PDB file of C-alpha atoms and ligand atoms in Angstrom:
ATOM      1  CA  MET L   1     136.822 118.610  57.379  1.00 83.00           C
ATOM      2  CA  LYS L   2     136.910 117.810  61.064  1.00 93.00           C
ATOM      3  CA  LEU L   3     140.363 117.869  62.694  1.00 96.00           C
ATOM      4  CA  GLU L   4     140.046 114.357  63.996  1.00 96.00           C
ATOM      5  CA  GLU L   5     139.458 113.162  60.378  1.00 97.00           C
ATOM      6  CA  THR L   6     142.886 114.440  59.402  1.00 97.00           C
ATOM      7  CA  LEU L   7     144.703 112.111  61.776  1.00 98.00           C
ATOM      8  CA  THR L   8     147.568 109.861  60.432  1.00 98.00           C
ATOM      9  CA  VAL L   9     148.951 107.209  62.736  1.00 98.00           C
ATOM     10  CA  VAL L  10     152.441 105.777  62.327  1.00 98.00           C
ATOM     11  CA  GLU L  11     154.414 103.209  64.399  1.00 98.00           C
ATOM     12  CA  GLU L  12     157.617 105.291  64.858  1.00 98.00           C
ATOM     13  CA  VAL L  13     159.071 108.575  63.928  1.00 98.00           C
ATOM     14  CA  GLU L  14     161.930 110.810  65.237  1.00 98.00           C
ATOM     15  CA  SER L  15     159.449 113.490  66.405  1.00 98.00           C
ATOM     16  CA  THR L  16     155.955 114.121  65.295  1.00 98.00           C
ATOM     17  CA  ASN L  17     156.573 117.861  65.680  1.00 98.00           C
ATOM     18  CA  GLU L  18     159.664 117.866  63.465  1.00 97.00           C
ATOM     19  CA  VAL L  19     158.050 115.619  60.777  1.00 97.00           C
ATOM     20  CA  LEU L  20     154.977 117.745  60.591  1.00 96.00           C
ATOM     21  CA  PHE L  21     156.815 121.006  60.642  1.00 94.00           C
ATOM     22  CA  ARG L  22     159.155 119.869  57.850  1.00 94.00           C
ATOM     23  CA  ALA L  23     156.312 118.452  55.765  1.00 94.00           C
ATOM     24  CA  SER L  24     154.547 121.784  56.026  1.00 91.00           C
ATOM     25  CA  GLU L  25     157.483 123.459  54.226  1.00 90.00           C
ATOM     26  CA  SER L  26     156.088 121.900  51.058  1.00 89.00           C
ATOM     27  CA  ASP L  27     152.375 122.181  50.601  1.00 85.00           C
ATOM     28  CA  TYR L  28     151.267 119.768  53.268  1.00 92.00           C
ATOM     29  CA  PRO L  29     147.486 120.102  53.962  1.00 95.00           C
ATOM     30  CA  ILE L  30     146.510 122.373  56.799  1.00 95.00           C
ATOM     31  CA  PRO L  31     145.051 121.262  59.157  1.00 96.00           C
ATOM     32  CA  SER L  32     146.642 117.850  59.643  1.00 97.00           C
ATOM     33  CA  ALA L  33     147.379 115.653  62.630  1.00 98.00           C
ATOM     34  CA  LEU L  34     150.075 113.034  63.058  1.00 98.00           C
ATOM     35  CA  MET L  35     150.352 110.506  65.938  1.00 98.00           C
ATOM     36  CA  ALA L  36     153.163 108.105  66.523  1.00 98.00           C
ATOM     37  CA  ARG L  37     153.178 105.120  68.808  1.00 98.00           C
ATOM     38  CA  ARG L  38     156.819 105.826  69.599  1.00 98.00           C
ATOM     39  CA  GLN L  39     159.397 108.598  68.942  1.00 98.00           C
ATOM     40  CA  THR L  40     163.108 108.022  68.599  1.00 98.00           C
ATOM     41  CA  ASP L  41     163.920 111.714  69.140  1.00 97.00           C
ATOM     42  CA  GLY L  42     160.947 113.258  70.949  1.00 98.00           C
ATOM     43  CA  ARG L  43     161.500 116.935  71.833  1.00 97.00           C
ATOM     44  CA  GLY L  44     160.343 118.973  74.707  1.00 96.00           C
ATOM     45  CA  ARG L  45     160.600 122.668  75.621  1.00 92.00           C
ATOM     46  CA  ALA L  46     164.029 124.212  75.296  1.00 90.00           C
ATOM     47  CA  ASP L  47     165.085 121.284  73.086  1.00 90.00           C
ATOM     48  CA  ARG L  48     165.061 118.872  75.948  1.00 93.00           C
ATOM     49  CA  THR L  49     164.531 115.121  75.279  1.00 95.00           C
ATOM     50  CA  TRP L  50     160.971 113.898  75.636  1.00 96.00           C
ATOM     51  CA  ALA L  51     160.954 110.239  76.545  1.00 95.00           C
ATOM     52  CA  SER L  52     158.690 108.509  74.085  1.00 96.00           C
ATOM     53  CA  GLU L  53     158.327 104.788  74.814  1.00 96.00           C
ATOM     54  CA  VAL L  54     155.312 102.767  73.483  1.00 97.00           C
ATOM     55  CA  GLY L  55     152.202 103.336  75.596  1.00 97.00           C
ATOM     56  CA  GLY L  56     152.284 107.202  75.582  1.00 98.00           C
ATOM     57  CA  MET L  57     150.420 109.392  73.198  1.00 98.00           C
ATOM     58  CA  TYR L  58     152.596 111.443  70.951  1.00 98.00           C
ATOM     59  CA  LEU L  59     150.554 113.714  68.751  1.00 98.00           C
ATOM     60  CA  SER L  60     151.170 116.869  66.651  1.00 98.00           C
ATOM     61  CA  VAL L  61     148.636 119.130  64.965  1.00 98.00           C
ATOM     62  CA  LEU L  62     149.443 121.417  61.940  1.00 97.00           C
ATOM     63  CA  LEU L  63     147.347 124.535  62.071  1.00 96.00           C
ATOM     64  CA  LYS L  64     146.980 128.027  60.765  1.00 94.00           C
ATOM     65  CA  PRO L  65     145.471 129.742  63.836  1.00 92.00           C
ATOM     66  CA  LYS L  66     144.137 133.289  63.791  1.00 91.00           C
ATOM     67  CA  VAL L  67     145.889 133.848  67.172  1.00 89.00           C
ATOM     68  CA  VAL L  68     149.587 133.567  67.938  1.00 87.00           C
ATOM     69  CA  GLU L  69     149.575 133.734  71.749  1.00 91.00           C
ATOM     70  CA  GLY L  70     148.047 131.372  74.081  1.00 94.00           C
ATOM     71  CA  LEU L  71     148.707 128.158  71.980  1.00 96.00           C
ATOM     72  CA  ALA L  72     150.514 126.366  74.835  1.00 96.00           C
ATOM     73  CA  LEU L  73     147.625 127.152  77.230  1.00 97.00           C
ATOM     74  CA  LEU L  74     145.125 126.115  74.569  1.00 97.00           C
ATOM     75  CA  GLY L  75     146.895 122.613  74.338  1.00 98.00           C
ATOM     76  CA  SER L  76     147.200 122.250  78.100  1.00 98.00           C
ATOM     77  CA  TYR L  77     143.578 123.149  78.716  1.00 98.00           C
ATOM     78  CA  THR L  78     142.456 120.768  75.955  1.00 98.00           C
ATOM     79  CA  VAL L  79     144.394 117.985  77.809  1.00 98.00           C
ATOM     80  CA  VAL L  80     142.752 118.933  81.109  1.00 98.00           C
ATOM     81  CA  ARG L  81     139.352 118.576  79.483  1.00 98.00           C
ATOM     82  CA  LEU L  82     140.370 115.302  77.925  1.00 98.00           C
ATOM     83  CA  ILE L  83     141.445 113.759  81.174  1.00 97.00           C
ATOM     84  CA  GLN L  84     138.315 115.008  82.811  1.00 97.00           C
ATOM     85  CA  GLU L  85     135.824 113.830  80.273  1.00 97.00           C
ATOM     86  CA  ARG L  86     137.507 110.439  79.558  1.00 95.00           C
ATOM     87  CA  PHE L  87     138.733 109.407  82.969  1.00 95.00           C
ATOM     88  CA  GLY L  88     136.865 111.674  85.356  1.00 95.00           C
ATOM     89  CA  ILE L  89     140.256 112.790  86.832  1.00 96.00           C
ATOM     90  CA  GLU L  90     141.017 116.396  87.751  1.00 97.00           C
ATOM     91  CA  SER L  91     144.263 117.869  86.429  1.00 98.00           C
ATOM     92  CA  GLN L  92     145.932 121.165  86.382  1.00 98.00           C
ATOM     93  CA  VAL L  93     147.702 123.477  83.994  1.00 98.00           C
ATOM     94  CA  ARG L  94     151.257 124.049  85.146  1.00 96.00           C
ATOM     95  CA  TRP L  95     152.184 127.336  83.453  1.00 96.00           C
ATOM     96  CA  PRO L  96     153.380 127.653  80.740  1.00 93.00           C
ATOM     97  CA  ASN L  97     153.051 124.287  78.963  1.00 95.00           C
ATOM     98  CA  ASP L  98     152.457 121.305  81.350  1.00 97.00           C
ATOM     99  CA  VAL L  99     149.516 119.342  82.700  1.00 98.00           C
ATOM    100  CA  THR L 100     149.900 117.860  86.152  1.00 98.00           C
ATOM    101  CA  ILE L 101     147.947 115.643  88.542  1.00 98.00           C
ATOM    102  CA  GLU L 102     148.679 115.975  92.098  1.00 95.00           C
ATOM    103  CA  GLY L 103     151.753 117.919  91.319  1.00 94.00           C
ATOM    104  CA  LYS L 104     153.213 115.340  88.899  1.00 97.00           C
ATOM    105  CA  LYS L 105     153.559 115.911  85.177  1.00 97.00           C
ATOM    106  CA  VAL L 106     151.125 113.966  82.980  1.00 98.00           C
ATOM    107  CA  ALA L 107     151.471 115.850  79.785  1.00 98.00           C
ATOM    108  CA  GLY L 108     153.618 118.502  77.948  1.00 98.00           C
ATOM    109  CA  ILE L 109     152.752 120.797  75.131  1.00 98.00           C
ATOM    110  CA  LEU L 110     155.164 122.039  72.542  1.00 97.00           C
ATOM    111  CA  PRO L 111     153.997 124.811  70.166  1.00 96.00           C
ATOM    112  CA  GLN L 112     156.216 125.719  67.178  1.00 95.00           C
ATOM    113  CA  VAL L 113     155.312 128.668  64.895  1.00 94.00           C
ATOM    114  CA  LYS L 114     156.488 129.929  61.664  1.00 91.00           C
ATOM    115  CA  PHE L 115     156.052 133.531  60.494  1.00 90.00           C
ATOM    116  CA  VAL L 116     156.344 135.089  57.125  1.00 86.00           C
ATOM    117  CA  GLY L 117     157.004 138.826  57.843  1.00 87.00           C
ATOM    118  CA  GLN L 118     154.416 139.793  60.537  1.00 84.00           C
ATOM    119  CA  GLU L 119     152.012 137.046  59.567  1.00 86.00           C
ATOM    120  CA  LEU L 120     151.682 133.689  61.335  1.00 87.00           C
ATOM    121  CA  GLU L 121     152.029 131.153  58.416  1.00 89.00           C
ATOM    122  CA  ARG L 122     151.583 127.995  60.382  1.00 93.00           C
ATOM    123  CA  ALA L 123     151.866 126.494  63.808  1.00 96.00           C
ATOM    124  CA  VAL L 124     152.557 122.945  64.992  1.00 97.00           C
ATOM    125  CA  LEU L 125     151.021 122.123  68.400  1.00 98.00           C
ATOM    126  CA  GLY L 126     152.595 118.972  69.899  1.00 98.00           C
ATOM    127  CA  VAL L 127     151.369 117.034  72.905  1.00 98.00           C
ATOM    128  CA  GLY L 128     152.895 114.225  74.729  1.00 98.00           C
ATOM    129  CA  LEU L 129     150.485 112.440  77.098  1.00 98.00           C
ATOM    130  CA  ASN L 130     151.665 109.807  79.642  1.00 98.00           C
ATOM    131  CA  VAL L 131     149.113 106.984  79.266  1.00 98.00           C
ATOM    132  CA  ALA L 132     150.335 103.435  79.743  1.00 97.00           C
ATOM    133  CA  GLN L 133     154.188 103.560  79.339  1.00 96.00           C
ATOM    134  CA  PRO L 134     156.158 102.162  82.347  1.00 94.00           C
ATOM    135  CA  VAL L 135     157.457 104.849  84.649  1.00 95.00           C
ATOM    136  CA  LYS L 136     160.922 103.092  84.301  1.00 95.00           C
ATOM    137  CA  SER L 137     160.939 104.251  80.727  1.00 95.00           C
ATOM    138  CA  PHE L 138     161.480 107.874  81.875  1.00 96.00           C
ATOM    139  CA  PRO L 139     164.965 109.130  82.713  1.00 95.00           C
ATOM    140  CA  GLU L 140     165.715 108.185  86.304  1.00 96.00           C
ATOM    141  CA  GLU L 141     166.007 111.762  87.462  1.00 92.00           C
ATOM    142  CA  ILE L 142     162.413 112.600  86.499  1.00 94.00           C
ATOM    143  CA  GLN L 143     160.605 109.313  87.498  1.00 96.00           C
ATOM    144  CA  ASN L 144     159.390 110.816  90.882  1.00 96.00           C
ATOM    145  CA  ASP L 145     158.024 113.844  88.992  1.00 95.00           C
ATOM    146  CA  VAL L 146     155.940 112.152  86.370  1.00 97.00           C
ATOM    147  CA  ILE L 147     152.619 110.227  86.493  1.00 98.00           C
ATOM    148  CA  THR L 148     150.670 108.096  83.902  1.00 98.00           C
ATOM    149  CA  LEU L 149     146.965 107.720  83.400  1.00 98.00           C
ATOM    150  CA  GLY L 150     147.516 103.990  83.759  1.00 97.00           C
ATOM    151  CA  LEU L 151     148.631 104.481  87.400  1.00 96.00           C
ATOM    152  CA  LEU L 152     145.447 106.391  88.264  1.00 95.00           C
ATOM    153  CA  SER L 153     142.701 104.553  86.285  1.00 89.00           C
ATOM    154  CA  SER L 154     141.039 101.541  87.556  1.00 85.00           C
ATOM    155  CA  LYS L 155     139.390 100.835  84.247  1.00 84.00           C
ATOM    156  CA  PRO L 156     141.058  99.489  81.084  1.00 90.00           C
ATOM    157  CA  LEU L 157     142.782 102.281  79.191  1.00 95.00           C
ATOM    158  CA  PRO L 158     141.571 103.235  75.759  1.00 96.00           C
ATOM    159  CA  PRO L 159     143.917 102.930  72.799  1.00 97.00           C
ATOM    160  CA  THR L 160     146.087 106.018  72.323  1.00 98.00           C
ATOM    161  CA  THR L 161     144.467 106.535  68.850  1.00 98.00           C
ATOM    162  CA  ARG L 162     141.063 106.956  70.601  1.00 98.00           C
ATOM    163  CA  LEU L 163     142.625 109.448  72.927  1.00 98.00           C
ATOM    164  CA  ALA L 164     144.157 111.299  70.089  1.00 98.00           C
ATOM    165  CA  ARG L 165     140.902 111.591  68.266  1.00 98.00           C
ATOM    166  CA  LEU L 166     139.178 112.947  71.375  1.00 98.00           C
ATOM    167  CA  PHE L 167     142.016 115.421  71.887  1.00 98.00           C
ATOM    168  CA  LEU L 168     141.492 116.723  68.369  1.00 98.00           C
ATOM    169  CA  LYS L 169     137.743 116.967  68.821  1.00 98.00           C
ATOM    170  CA  ILE L 170     138.193 119.015  72.038  1.00 98.00           C
ATOM    171  CA  LEU L 171     140.957 121.035  70.520  1.00 98.00           C
ATOM    172  CA  GLU L 172     138.757 122.108  67.637  1.00 97.00           C
ATOM    173  CA  GLU L 173     136.149 123.355  70.035  1.00 97.00           C
ATOM    174  CA  GLU L 174     138.678 125.093  72.265  1.00 98.00           C
ATOM    175  CA  LEU L 175     140.530 126.701  69.271  1.00 97.00           C
ATOM    176  CA  ASP L 176     137.138 128.103  68.139  1.00 96.00           C
ATOM    177  CA  ARG L 177     136.440 129.433  71.594  1.00 97.00           C
ATOM    178  CA  LEU L 178     139.845 131.023  71.825  1.00 97.00           C
ATOM    179  CA  GLU L 179     139.629 132.593  68.310  1.00 95.00           C
ATOM    180  CA  THR L 180     136.135 133.870  68.932  1.00 96.00           C
ATOM    181  CA  SER L 181     136.493 135.183  72.479  1.00 95.00           C
ATOM    182  CA  GLY L 182     140.133 136.322  72.384  1.00 96.00           C
ATOM    183  CA  LEU L 183     142.993 135.472  74.699  1.00 96.00           C
ATOM    184  CA  GLN L 184     142.042 137.882  77.305  1.00 95.00           C
ATOM    185  CA  SER L 185     138.767 136.116  77.963  1.00 95.00           C
ATOM    186  CA  TYR L 186     140.043 132.619  77.294  1.00 96.00           C
ATOM    187  CA  VAL L 187     142.599 132.802  80.031  1.00 97.00           C
ATOM    188  CA  HIS L 188     139.774 132.991  82.582  1.00 96.00           C
ATOM    189  CA  SER L 189     138.840 129.334  81.917  1.00 96.00           C
ATOM    190  CA  VAL L 190     142.522 128.421  82.138  1.00 97.00           C
ATOM    191  CA  GLU L 191     142.859 130.165  85.440  1.00 97.00           C
ATOM    192  CA  GLU L 192     140.213 127.949  86.935  1.00 97.00           C
ATOM    193  CA  VAL L 193     142.508 124.933  86.496  1.00 98.00           C
ATOM    194  CA  LEU L 194     145.770 126.670  87.039  1.00 98.00           C
ATOM    195  CA  GLU L 195     148.228 124.916  89.405  1.00 96.00           C
ATOM    196  CA  GLY L 196     149.583 126.698  92.424  1.00 95.00           C
ATOM    197  CA  VAL L 197     147.121 129.628  92.838  1.00 97.00           C
ATOM    198  CA  GLY L 198     147.799 131.046  96.359  1.00 97.00           C
ATOM    199  CA  HIS L 199     151.237 129.299  96.477  1.00 97.00           C
ATOM    200  CA  THR L 200     154.650 130.642  96.066  1.00 97.00           C
ATOM    201  CA  ALA L 201     156.171 130.069  92.571  1.00 96.00           C
ATOM    202  CA  VAL L 202     159.836 129.620  92.236  1.00 95.00           C
ATOM    203  CA  LEU L 203     161.971 129.705  89.144  1.00 95.00           C
ATOM    204  CA  VAL L 204     164.506 126.851  89.357  1.00 93.00           C
ATOM    205  CA  SER L 205     167.464 126.902  86.950  1.00 93.00           C
ATOM    206  CA  ASP L 206     169.155 123.660  85.662  1.00 89.00           C
ATOM    207  CA  SER L 207     172.178 124.550  87.888  1.00 91.00           C
ATOM    208  CA  GLY L 208     169.792 124.428  90.970  1.00 89.00           C
ATOM    209  CA  GLU L 209     169.670 128.186  91.605  1.00 93.00           C
ATOM    210  CA  THR L 210     166.245 129.402  92.710  1.00 94.00           C
ATOM    211  CA  ASP L 211     164.469 132.733  92.194  1.00 94.00           C
ATOM    212  CA  GLU L 212     161.202 133.439  93.948  1.00 95.00           C
ATOM    213  CA  PHE L 213     158.590 134.803  91.615  1.00 95.00           C
ATOM    214  CA  GLY L 214     155.782 135.520  94.095  1.00 96.00           C
ATOM    215  CA  VAL L 215     152.467 134.086  95.147  1.00 97.00           C
ATOM    216  CA  VAL L 216     150.515 132.925  92.139  1.00 97.00           C
ATOM    217  CA  ALA L 217     147.200 134.913  91.627  1.00 97.00           C
ATOM    218  CA  GLY L 218     146.254 133.794  88.117  1.00 97.00           C
ATOM    219  CA  LEU L 219     147.046 134.724  84.496  1.00 98.00           C
ATOM    220  CA  GLY L 220     147.664 137.949  82.774  1.00 97.00           C
ATOM    221  CA  PRO L 221     145.695 139.222  79.653  1.00 96.00           C
ATOM    222  CA  ARG L 222     148.149 137.716  77.291  1.00 96.00           C
ATOM    223  CA  GLY L 223     148.444 134.396  79.247  1.00 97.00           C
ATOM    224  CA  GLU L 224     151.370 135.497  81.471  1.00 97.00           C
ATOM    225  CA  LEU L 225     151.728 134.119  84.980  1.00 97.00           C
ATOM    226  CA  ARG L 226     150.311 136.741  87.388  1.00 97.00           C
ATOM    227  CA  ALA L 227     151.546 137.258  90.923  1.00 97.00           C
ATOM    228  CA  GLU L 228     149.464 138.702  93.718  1.00 97.00           C
ATOM    229  CA  ASP L 229     151.502 141.896  93.583  1.00 96.00           C
ATOM    230  CA  GLY L 230     150.639 142.265  89.885  1.00 96.00           C
ATOM    231  CA  THR L 231     154.037 141.133  88.521  1.00 96.00           C
ATOM    232  CA  LEU L 232     153.689 139.313  85.219  1.00 97.00           C
ATOM    233  CA  LEU L 233     156.006 136.630  83.863  1.00 96.00           C
ATOM    234  CA  ASP L 234     155.678 136.156  80.170  1.00 94.00           C
ATOM    235  CA  SER L 235     158.117 133.292  79.552  1.00 93.00           C
ATOM    236  CA  LEU L 236     160.702 130.943  81.065  1.00 94.00           C
ATOM    237  CA  SER L 237     164.216 131.117  79.945  1.00 92.00           C
ATOM    238  CA  ARG L 238     165.614 127.891  78.388  1.00 91.00           C
ATOM    239  CA  ASP L 239     167.254 126.677  81.507  1.00 91.00           C
ATOM    240  CA  GLU L 240     164.371 127.452  83.921  1.00 93.00           C
ATOM    241  CA  ARG L 241     161.449 125.459  85.377  1.00 91.00           C
ATOM    242  CA  LEU L 242     158.610 126.640  87.458  1.00 92.00           C
ATOM    243  CA  ARG L 243     157.874 124.998  90.819  1.00 90.00           C
ATOM    244  CA  VAL L 244     155.149 125.948  93.272  1.00 88.00           C
ATOM    245  CA  ARG L 245     155.386 125.344  97.032  1.00 86.00           C
TER     246      ARG L 245
HETATM  247  C1  BTN T 301     157.449 119.792  77.251  1.00 66.34           C
HETATM  248  O1  BTN T 301     156.834 119.549  78.212  1.00 66.34           O
HETATM  249  O2  BTN T 301     158.627 119.940  77.335  1.00 66.34           O
HETATM  250  C2  BTN T 301     156.842 119.519  75.925  1.00 66.34           C
HETATM  251  C3  BTN T 301     156.790 118.066  75.437  1.00 66.34           C
HETATM  252  C4  BTN T 301     156.033 117.874  74.130  1.00 66.34           C
HETATM  253  C5  BTN T 301     156.223 116.532  73.693  1.00 66.34           C
HETATM  254  C6  BTN T 301     155.460 116.263  72.472  1.00 66.34           C
HETATM  255  S1  BTN T 301     155.266 114.516  72.011  1.00 66.34           S
HETATM  256  C7  BTN T 301     154.623 114.919  70.439  1.00 66.34           C
HETATM  257  C8  BTN T 301     155.398 116.092  69.913  1.00 66.34           C
HETATM  258  N1  BTN T 301     156.680 115.623  69.268  1.00 66.34           N
HETATM  259  C9  BTN T 301     157.641 116.030  69.894  1.00 66.34           C
HETATM  260  O3  BTN T 301     158.880 115.671  69.670  1.00 66.34           O
HETATM  261  N2  BTN T 301     157.351 116.743  70.987  1.00 66.34           N
HETATM  262  C10 BTN T 301     155.870 116.846  71.135  1.00 66.34           C
END
């Protein structure tokens, strides 16, 4: 069955990731996709709140991928393709799990995985895409850092259900490519749309402290952020964000 045919759409849930992850504890079909028009407790990276007002696309996909690493890049790259193919707009992957347009965040990806022993038993890949929700519905402190497709598109916006189906169609192609070619080869595609190449990346903590990472050169073989001097960054800590300047 095609991934897009597994989509269930609901009006409201706390968090599509949480609901699908919990459901998967008890024999829920894999793969499955769940979209909500609104979330009451949307979650982002490091357990941050994800503003989830009506108008955005809140989608999670339950999978059993053959690969463990690279799921955030897979989701981000899928969003970049979706935005290009449906709106003709260029966007970038902001490592490790965001998609930006002109430096403003348009989407975030949240992978959650469950292992049994050494084996990856399942993964939930969540995506929040800013489509038509008012910028005022985001917390005030991030309103200048986010963008919606509605602000950029002169044409009427498609329903979020149609965007979700297109996301799932592209995701299926991209997952197949990742599993077939392996992460080391897959990251080359992602590098082409990586934000900040040639610019200095800085790690900014929630308390405002900054730590310069270096000039971004691309990605490492396992999807790490790679600096020009060869340094690799494999993850951000909970209270860090990446900024390029
Ligand atoms: C981030 O940038 O921090 C990741 C945000 C991921 C948000 C999506 S919306 C659908 C799914 N359900 C959630 O609660 N979170 C993800």
